[in-house]
Amino acid sequence: MEKAIIGKKIGMTQIFDDAGHAIPVTVIEAGPCTVVQKKTAEKDGYEAVQLGFQTVPERKLTKPELGHQKKAGLGEFKKVLKEFGLKDCSVYEVGDELKADLFKEGEFVDITGISKGHGFQGVVKRHGAAVKRNTHGGGPVHRHQGSLGAGTTPGHIAKGRDGAGQMGNVQVTVMNLDIVKVDPEYNLIAVRGAIPGPKGGVVFLKSTAKTHVEKKGPAASTSVNPQKASARVNPQKASARSK
């Protein structure tokens, strides 16, 4: 079943598994979220649910936002609204409350957030361009981009070339992160790895769009990587010739 929830990034830490391995995780305060609106195929042409997260005073909402949320009749107003197109929306109704226990350990999710903004940056930091040699006569152009023109024809810089400009502060989605731990008491979800955005940033969790195929048979517990030295056979070794 496809699921979704809105949360707030708390920060990163590490969790130790049963084997003693340290797992880097990001802790997310997921929910509680309320279903504010439900879209149906008969009325709207598609199926989706709109979730609300974090309460906000009535005076801080615009008139359109206020009218929209009063129509739901929830009794409280939400600061963040996000619509999720799910495969089966029939299980949700307006007013339903979703919490962190919606997800289970071992499930995979796609997480969307707004990346950290870095302001106006040069081409070296923004795109990893090379720095000129710091020799005599280099002048104050060591971190400049240099010539990009294409000559007489077409005689201009092609659109979309790397250059200096605004860095970060864009929507980023990290896919296929597995849930390591769920704490229903505090509405916390710990996912493996890093997610976009600063601490306190709003993020959206949704069941991953990736397809996971379970391995079956004897090969399910073994994984051979031909790039690893342990998997390569050296014919020059006596141990390999004796086989």
PDB file of C-alpha atoms in Angstrom:
ATOM      1  CA  MET A   1       0.000   0.000   0.000  1.00  0.00           C
ATOM      2  CA  GLU A   2       1.312   3.428  -0.975  1.00  0.00           C
ATOM      3  CA  LYS A   3       1.647   5.845   1.946  1.00  0.00           C
ATOM      4  CA  ALA A   4       2.786   9.423   2.560  1.00  0.00           C
ATOM      5  CA  ILE A   5       3.347  11.834   5.439  1.00  0.00           C
ATOM      6  CA  ILE A   6       4.805  15.283   6.143  1.00  0.00           C
ATOM      7  CA  GLY A   7       7.604  15.722   8.650  1.00  0.00           C
ATOM      8  CA  LYS A   8      10.310  17.980  10.041  1.00  0.00           C
ATOM      9  CA  LYS A   9      14.028  17.225   9.851  1.00  0.00           C
ATOM     10  CA  ILE A  10      15.504  16.994  13.350  1.00  0.00           C
ATOM     11  CA  GLY A  11      19.115  16.168  12.499  1.00  0.00           C
ATOM     12  CA  MET A  12      21.553  13.293  12.011  1.00  0.00           C
ATOM     13  CA  THR A  13      22.851  10.685  14.449  1.00  0.00           C
ATOM     14  CA  GLN A  14      23.868   7.035  14.358  1.00  0.00           C
ATOM     15  CA  ILE A  15      22.193   3.798  15.412  1.00  0.00           C
ATOM     16  CA  PHE A  16      23.967   0.519  16.168  1.00  0.00           C
ATOM     17  CA  ASP A  17      22.432  -2.655  14.771  1.00  0.00           C
ATOM     18  CA  ASP A  18      22.516  -6.131  16.352  1.00  0.00           C
ATOM     19  CA  ALA A  19      25.920  -6.845  14.791  1.00  0.00           C
ATOM     20  CA  GLY A  20      27.404  -3.674  16.280  1.00  0.00           C
ATOM     21  CA  HIS A  21      27.623  -1.786  12.998  1.00  0.00           C
ATOM     22  CA  ALA A  22      27.060   1.983  13.145  1.00  0.00           C
ATOM     23  CA  ILE A  23      24.317   3.162  10.789  1.00  0.00           C
ATOM     24  CA  PRO A  24      24.191   6.895   9.941  1.00  0.00           C
ATOM     25  CA  VAL A  25      20.563   8.026  10.104  1.00  0.00           C
ATOM     26  CA  THR A  26      18.509  11.184   9.788  1.00  0.00           C
ATOM     27  CA  VAL A  27      15.800  11.628  12.418  1.00  0.00           C
ATOM     28  CA  ILE A  28      12.484  13.027  11.178  1.00  0.00           C
ATOM     29  CA  GLU A  29       9.521  14.152  13.272  1.00  0.00           C
ATOM     30  CA  ALA A  30       6.787  12.659  11.099  1.00  0.00           C
ATOM     31  CA  GLY A  31       3.338  14.028  11.775  1.00  0.00           C
ATOM     32  CA  PRO A  32       0.848  14.094  13.219  1.00  0.00           C
ATOM     33  CA  CYS A  33      -0.764  15.051   9.916  1.00  0.00           C
ATOM     34  CA  THR A  34      -4.441  15.576   9.185  1.00  0.00           C
ATOM     35  CA  VAL A  35      -6.256  14.841   5.934  1.00  0.00           C
ATOM     36  CA  VAL A  36      -7.538  18.278   4.883  1.00  0.00           C
ATOM     37  CA  GLN A  37      -8.936  17.428   1.457  1.00  0.00           C
ATOM     38  CA  LYS A  38      -9.607  14.359  -0.661  1.00  0.00           C
ATOM     39  CA  LYS A  39      -9.609  14.412  -4.454  1.00  0.00           C
ATOM     40  CA  THR A  40     -11.695  11.810  -6.328  1.00  0.00           C
ATOM     41  CA  ALA A  41     -11.678  10.639  -9.927  1.00  0.00           C
ATOM     42  CA  GLU A  42     -15.411  11.384 -10.312  1.00  0.00           C
ATOM     43  CA  LYS A  43     -15.170  15.002  -9.185  1.00  0.00           C
ATOM     44  CA  ASP A  44     -11.569  16.061  -9.888  1.00  0.00           C
ATOM     45  CA  GLY A  45     -10.397  13.586 -12.526  1.00  0.00           C
ATOM     46  CA  TYR A  46      -7.714  12.028 -10.333  1.00  0.00           C
ATOM     47  CA  GLU A  47      -7.240  10.603  -6.857  1.00  0.00           C
ATOM     48  CA  ALA A  48      -5.148  12.314  -4.190  1.00  0.00           C
ATOM     49  CA  VAL A  49      -5.164  13.358  -0.547  1.00  0.00           C
ATOM     50  CA  GLN A  50      -4.057  16.689   0.861  1.00  0.00           C
ATOM     51  CA  LEU A  51      -2.311  16.512   4.222  1.00  0.00           C
ATOM     52  CA  GLY A  52      -1.825  19.314   6.731  1.00  0.00           C
ATOM     53  CA  PHE A  53       1.115  19.595   9.125  1.00  0.00           C
ATOM     54  CA  GLN A  54       1.882  21.909  12.077  1.00  0.00           C
ATOM     55  CA  THR A  55      -0.875  24.057  13.583  1.00  0.00           C
ATOM     56  CA  VAL A  56      -0.889  27.792  12.934  1.00  0.00           C
ATOM     57  CA  PRO A  57      -3.005  30.692  14.324  1.00  0.00           C
ATOM     58  CA  GLU A  58      -5.913  31.836  12.182  1.00  0.00           C
ATOM     59  CA  ARG A  59      -4.481  35.372  11.876  1.00  0.00           C
ATOM     60  CA  LYS A  60      -1.422  34.074  10.012  1.00  0.00           C
ATOM     61  CA  LEU A  61      -3.414  32.623   7.104  1.00  0.00           C
ATOM     62  CA  THR A  62      -4.560  34.416   3.988  1.00  0.00           C
ATOM     63  CA  LYS A  63      -8.274  34.564   3.212  1.00  0.00           C
ATOM     64  CA  PRO A  64      -8.082  31.860   0.504  1.00  0.00           C
ATOM     65  CA  GLU A  65      -6.126  29.556   2.834  1.00  0.00           C
ATOM     66  CA  LEU A  66      -8.579  30.249   5.645  1.00  0.00           C
ATOM     67  CA  GLY A  67     -11.620  29.510   3.497  1.00  0.00           C
ATOM     68  CA  HIS A  68     -10.082  26.323   2.172  1.00  0.00           C
ATOM     69  CA  GLN A  69      -9.337  24.945   5.628  1.00  0.00           C
ATOM     70  CA  LYS A  70     -12.645  26.067   7.153  1.00  0.00           C
ATOM     71  CA  LYS A  71     -14.380  24.038   4.459  1.00  0.00           C
ATOM     72  CA  ALA A  72     -12.746  20.916   5.892  1.00  0.00           C
ATOM     73  CA  GLY A  73     -14.181  21.716   9.345  1.00  0.00           C
ATOM     74  CA  LEU A  74     -11.200  20.443  11.305  1.00  0.00           C
ATOM     75  CA  GLY A  75     -11.363  23.001  14.117  1.00  0.00           C
ATOM     76  CA  GLU A  76      -7.658  23.869  13.768  1.00  0.00           C
ATOM     77  CA  PHE A  77      -5.567  25.298  10.959  1.00  0.00           C
ATOM     78  CA  LYS A  78      -2.447  23.838   9.384  1.00  0.00           C
ATOM     79  CA  LYS A  79       0.693  25.696   8.358  1.00  0.00           C
ATOM     80  CA  VAL A  80       1.943  23.249   5.688  1.00  0.00           C
ATOM     81  CA  LEU A  81      -0.361  21.705   3.080  1.00  0.00           C
ATOM     82  CA  LYS A  82       0.832  19.091   0.602  1.00  0.00           C
ATOM     83  CA  GLU A  83      -1.076  16.968  -1.880  1.00  0.00           C
ATOM     84  CA  PHE A  84      -0.011  13.357  -2.498  1.00  0.00           C
ATOM     85  CA  GLY A  85      -1.237  11.306  -5.419  1.00  0.00           C
ATOM     86  CA  LEU A  86      -1.616   7.787  -4.015  1.00  0.00           C
ATOM     87  CA  LYS A  87      -2.732   4.616  -5.750  1.00  0.00           C
ATOM     88  CA  ASP A  88      -5.474   3.855  -3.208  1.00  0.00           C
ATOM     89  CA  CYS A  89      -6.998   6.908  -1.545  1.00  0.00           C
ATOM     90  CA  SER A  90     -10.201   5.152  -0.532  1.00  0.00           C
ATOM     91  CA  VAL A  91      -8.720   4.267   2.870  1.00  0.00           C
ATOM     92  CA  TYR A  92      -8.414   7.945   3.815  1.00  0.00           C
ATOM     93  CA  GLU A  93     -11.174  10.339   4.825  1.00  0.00           C
ATOM     94  CA  VAL A  94     -11.119  14.059   5.658  1.00  0.00           C
ATOM     95  CA  GLY A  95     -10.173  14.481   9.310  1.00  0.00           C
ATOM     96  CA  ASP A  96      -8.103  11.290   9.585  1.00  0.00           C
ATOM     97  CA  GLU A  97      -4.877  11.699  11.559  1.00  0.00           C
ATOM     98  CA  LEU A  98      -1.661  10.100  10.304  1.00  0.00           C
ATOM     99  CA  LYS A  99       1.296   9.493  12.603  1.00  0.00           C
ATOM    100  CA  ALA A 100       4.774   8.025  12.357  1.00  0.00           C
ATOM    101  CA  ASP A 101       3.497   4.481  12.942  1.00  0.00           C
ATOM    102  CA  LEU A 102       2.007   4.671   9.438  1.00  0.00           C
ATOM    103  CA  PHE A 103       5.402   3.397   8.272  1.00  0.00           C
ATOM    104  CA  LYS A 104       7.240   0.299   9.463  1.00  0.00           C
ATOM    105  CA  GLU A 105      10.912  -0.540   9.886  1.00  0.00           C
ATOM    106  CA  GLY A 106      12.437  -1.942   6.705  1.00  0.00           C
ATOM    107  CA  GLU A 107      10.178  -0.015   4.311  1.00  0.00           C
ATOM    108  CA  PHE A 108      11.698   2.188   1.612  1.00  0.00           C
ATOM    109  CA  VAL A 109      10.694   5.817   1.076  1.00  0.00           C
ATOM    110  CA  ASP A 110      11.417   8.763  -1.218  1.00  0.00           C
ATOM    111  CA  ILE A 111      12.060  11.992   0.700  1.00  0.00           C
ATOM    112  CA  THR A 112      11.605  15.468  -0.797  1.00  0.00           C
ATOM    113  CA  GLY A 113      12.843  18.720   0.727  1.00  0.00           C
ATOM    114  CA  ILE A 114      14.312  22.129  -0.081  1.00  0.00           C
ATOM    115  CA  SER A 115      18.110  22.007  -0.135  1.00  0.00           C
ATOM    116  CA  LYS A 116      20.221  24.461   1.828  1.00  0.00           C
ATOM    117  CA  GLY A 117      20.687  27.792   0.062  1.00  0.00           C
ATOM    118  CA  HIS A 118      24.275  28.956  -0.513  1.00  0.00           C
ATOM    119  CA  GLY A 119      23.542  32.284  -2.177  1.00  0.00           C
ATOM    120  CA  PHE A 120      25.334  33.504  -5.305  1.00  0.00           C
ATOM    121  CA  GLN A 121      28.396  31.317  -5.903  1.00  0.00           C
ATOM    122  CA  GLY A 122      31.106  31.131  -8.518  1.00  0.00           C
ATOM    123  CA  VAL A 123      31.554  28.395 -11.067  1.00  0.00           C
ATOM    124  CA  VAL A 124      34.256  26.623  -9.034  1.00  0.00           C
ATOM    125  CA  LYS A 125      32.069  25.986  -5.989  1.00  0.00           C
ATOM    126  CA  ARG A 126      28.797  25.683  -7.899  1.00  0.00           C
ATOM    127  CA  HIS A 127      29.902  23.309 -10.670  1.00  0.00           C
ATOM    128  CA  GLY A 128      33.362  22.098  -9.650  1.00  0.00           C
ATOM    129  CA  ALA A 129      35.228  23.960 -12.391  1.00  0.00           C
ATOM    130  CA  ALA A 130      39.021  23.821 -12.380  1.00  0.00           C
ATOM    131  CA  VAL A 131      41.100  26.577 -10.788  1.00  0.00           C
ATOM    132  CA  LYS A 132      43.792  28.174 -12.973  1.00  0.00           C
ATOM    133  CA  ARG A 133      47.460  27.722 -12.100  1.00  0.00           C
ATOM    134  CA  ASN A 134      48.604  30.054  -9.341  1.00  0.00           C
ATOM    135  CA  THR A 135      51.762  31.140 -11.156  1.00  0.00           C
ATOM    136  CA  HIS A 136      53.231  34.556 -11.915  1.00  0.00           C
ATOM    137  CA  GLY A 137      51.123  36.531 -14.352  1.00  0.00           C
ATOM    138  CA  GLY A 138      47.938  34.679 -13.523  1.00  0.00           C
ATOM    139  CA  GLY A 139      46.286  37.844 -12.404  1.00  0.00           C
ATOM    140  CA  PRO A 140      43.039  37.983 -10.398  1.00  0.00           C
ATOM    141  CA  VAL A 141      41.306  35.410 -12.610  1.00  0.00           C
ATOM    142  CA  HIS A 142      42.268  32.123 -10.981  1.00  0.00           C
ATOM    143  CA  ARG A 143      38.649  31.230 -10.227  1.00  0.00           C
ATOM    144  CA  HIS A 144      37.091  32.778 -13.352  1.00  0.00           C
ATOM    145  CA  GLN A 145      35.339  30.586 -15.872  1.00  0.00           C
ATOM    146  CA  GLY A 146      37.174  31.713 -18.994  1.00  0.00           C
ATOM    147  CA  SER A 147      36.024  31.844 -22.588  1.00  0.00           C
ATOM    148  CA  LEU A 148      32.856  29.976 -23.539  1.00  0.00           C
ATOM    149  CA  GLY A 149      32.152  31.425 -26.983  1.00  0.00           C
ATOM    150  CA  ALA A 150      31.816  29.064 -29.917  1.00  0.00           C
ATOM    151  CA  GLY A 151      33.692  31.250 -32.428  1.00  0.00           C
ATOM    152  CA  THR A 152      32.223  33.018 -35.432  1.00  0.00           C
ATOM    153  CA  THR A 153      29.377  30.530 -35.779  1.00  0.00           C
ATOM    154  CA  PRO A 154      27.084  30.666 -33.841  1.00  0.00           C
ATOM    155  CA  GLY A 155      29.032  33.405 -32.079  1.00  0.00           C
ATOM    156  CA  HIS A 156      27.324  33.203 -28.692  1.00  0.00           C
ATOM    157  CA  ILE A 157      27.314  31.073 -25.534  1.00  0.00           C
ATOM    158  CA  ALA A 158      24.974  28.099 -25.758  1.00  0.00           C
ATOM    159  CA  LYS A 159      22.025  28.229 -23.399  1.00  0.00           C
ATOM    160  CA  GLY A 160      22.344  26.081 -20.296  1.00  0.00           C
ATOM    161  CA  ARG A 161      26.118  26.269 -19.930  1.00  0.00           C
ATOM    162  CA  ASP A 162      27.539  26.058 -16.407  1.00  0.00           C
ATOM    163  CA  GLY A 163      28.121  29.437 -14.821  1.00  0.00           C
ATOM    164  CA  ALA A 164      28.033  31.413 -11.625  1.00  0.00           C
ATOM    165  CA  GLY A 165      24.661  32.004  -9.996  1.00  0.00           C
ATOM    166  CA  GLN A 166      22.246  30.992  -7.262  1.00  0.00           C
ATOM    167  CA  MET A 167      23.327  27.766  -5.569  1.00  0.00           C
ATOM    168  CA  GLY A 168      20.994  25.522  -3.590  1.00  0.00           C
ATOM    169  CA  ASN A 169      17.517  26.430  -2.318  1.00  0.00           C
ATOM    170  CA  VAL A 170      15.865  24.061  -4.791  1.00  0.00           C
ATOM    171  CA  GLN A 171      13.580  21.068  -4.376  1.00  0.00           C
ATOM    172  CA  VAL A 172      15.529  17.821  -4.112  1.00  0.00           C
ATOM    173  CA  THR A 173      14.253  14.254  -3.849  1.00  0.00           C
ATOM    174  CA  VAL A 174      16.385  11.436  -2.444  1.00  0.00           C
ATOM    175  CA  MET A 175      14.959   8.077  -3.450  1.00  0.00           C
ATOM    176  CA  ASN A 176      14.972   4.613  -1.971  1.00  0.00           C
ATOM    177  CA  LEU A 177      16.017   5.316   1.634  1.00  0.00           C
ATOM    178  CA  ASP A 178      15.200   2.527   4.079  1.00  0.00           C
ATOM    179  CA  ILE A 179      13.576   3.152   7.435  1.00  0.00           C
ATOM    180  CA  VAL A 180      15.846   1.942  10.231  1.00  0.00           C
ATOM    181  CA  LYS A 181      13.679   2.733  13.266  1.00  0.00           C
ATOM    182  CA  VAL A 182      10.201   4.062  14.081  1.00  0.00           C
ATOM    183  CA  ASP A 183       9.327   5.576  17.475  1.00  0.00           C
ATOM    184  CA  PRO A 184       5.509   5.915  17.683  1.00  0.00           C
ATOM    185  CA  GLU A 185       5.637   7.518  21.141  1.00  0.00           C
ATOM    186  CA  TYR A 186       7.540  10.586  19.934  1.00  0.00           C
ATOM    187  CA  ASN A 187       6.454  10.402  16.251  1.00  0.00           C
ATOM    188  CA  LEU A 188      10.031   9.903  15.072  1.00  0.00           C
ATOM    189  CA  ILE A 189      11.287   8.082  11.985  1.00  0.00           C
ATOM    190  CA  ALA A 190      14.996   7.343  11.434  1.00  0.00           C
ATOM    191  CA  VAL A 191      16.014   6.797   7.808  1.00  0.00           C
ATOM    192  CA  ARG A 192      19.399   5.622   6.593  1.00  0.00           C
ATOM    193  CA  GLY A 193      21.613   8.360   5.157  1.00  0.00           C
ATOM    194  CA  ALA A 194      21.210  12.088   4.586  1.00  0.00           C
ATOM    195  CA  ILE A 195      18.192  14.004   3.304  1.00  0.00           C
ATOM    196  CA  PRO A 196      17.953  17.509   1.798  1.00  0.00           C
ATOM    197  CA  GLY A 197      17.361  20.654   3.835  1.00  0.00           C
ATOM    198  CA  PRO A 198      18.515  22.235   7.096  1.00  0.00           C
ATOM    199  CA  LYS A 199      17.558  21.193  10.616  1.00  0.00           C
ATOM    200  CA  GLY A 200      13.925  22.131  11.160  1.00  0.00           C
ATOM    201  CA  GLY A 201      13.163  22.014   7.438  1.00  0.00           C
ATOM    202  CA  VAL A 202       9.899  20.493   6.228  1.00  0.00           C
ATOM    203  CA  VAL A 203      10.235  17.240   4.282  1.00  0.00           C
ATOM    204  CA  PHE A 204       7.755  14.965   2.521  1.00  0.00           C
ATOM    205  CA  LEU A 205       7.940  11.177   2.861  1.00  0.00           C
ATOM    206  CA  LYS A 206       6.291   8.860   0.361  1.00  0.00           C
ATOM    207  CA  SER A 207       6.541   5.160  -0.408  1.00  0.00           C
ATOM    208  CA  THR A 208       9.372   4.715  -2.888  1.00  0.00           C
ATOM    209  CA  ALA A 209       8.688   4.554  -6.603  1.00  0.00           C
ATOM    210  CA  LYS A 210      11.498   2.026  -6.984  1.00  0.00           C
ATOM    211  CA  THR A 211      10.733  -1.660  -7.445  1.00  0.00           C
ATOM    212  CA  HIS A 212      12.370  -4.092  -5.028  1.00  0.00           C
ATOM    213  CA  VAL A 213      12.868  -7.681  -6.153  1.00  0.00           C
ATOM    214  CA  GLU A 214      13.407 -10.206  -3.381  1.00  0.00           C
ATOM    215  CA  LYS A 215      16.148 -12.749  -3.986  1.00  0.00           C
ATOM    216  CA  LYS A 216      15.116 -16.381  -3.657  1.00  0.00           C
ATOM    217  CA  GLY A 217      17.055 -19.595  -3.367  1.00  0.00           C
ATOM    218  CA  PRO A 218      20.644 -20.208  -2.221  1.00  0.00           C
ATOM    219  CA  ALA A 219      21.893 -16.995  -3.819  1.00  0.00           C
ATOM    220  CA  ALA A 220      19.675 -14.868  -1.581  1.00  0.00           C
ATOM    221  CA  SER A 221      22.190 -14.833   1.268  1.00  0.00           C
ATOM    222  CA  THR A 222      25.343 -14.443  -0.839  1.00  0.00           C
ATOM    223  CA  SER A 223      26.504 -11.550  -2.946  1.00  0.00           C
ATOM    224  CA  VAL A 224      29.546 -11.781  -5.204  1.00  0.00           C
ATOM    225  CA  ASN A 225      31.118  -8.501  -6.294  1.00  0.00           C
ATOM    226  CA  PRO A 226      33.580  -9.097  -9.182  1.00  0.00           C
ATOM    227  CA  GLN A 227      35.291  -5.812  -8.332  1.00  0.00           C
ATOM    228  CA  LYS A 228      36.369  -7.065  -4.930  1.00  0.00           C
ATOM    229  CA  ALA A 229      39.739  -8.773  -4.574  1.00  0.00           C
ATOM    230  CA  SER A 230      38.103 -11.652  -2.690  1.00  0.00           C
ATOM    231  CA  ALA A 231      36.008 -12.524  -5.758  1.00  0.00           C
ATOM    232  CA  ARG A 232      38.811 -12.371  -8.341  1.00  0.00           C
ATOM    233  CA  VAL A 233      40.882 -15.458  -9.153  1.00  0.00           C
ATOM    234  CA  ASN A 234      44.564 -15.006  -9.916  1.00  0.00           C
ATOM    235  CA  PRO A 235      45.712 -17.837 -12.247  1.00  0.00           C
ATOM    236  CA  GLN A 236      49.317 -17.212 -11.221  1.00  0.00           C
ATOM    237  CA  LYS A 237      48.667 -18.377  -7.689  1.00  0.00           C
ATOM    238  CA  ALA A 238      49.301 -21.997  -6.789  1.00  0.00           C
ATOM    239  CA  SER A 239      45.967 -22.180  -4.991  1.00  0.00           C
ATOM    240  CA  ALA A 240      44.160 -21.311  -8.224  1.00  0.00           C
ATOM    241  CA  ARG A 241      46.127 -23.808 -10.377  1.00  0.00           C
ATOM    242  CA  SER A 242      45.365 -26.673  -8.024  1.00  0.00           C
ATOM    243  CA  LYS A 243      41.609 -26.310  -8.488  1.00  0.00           C
TER     244      LYS A 243
END
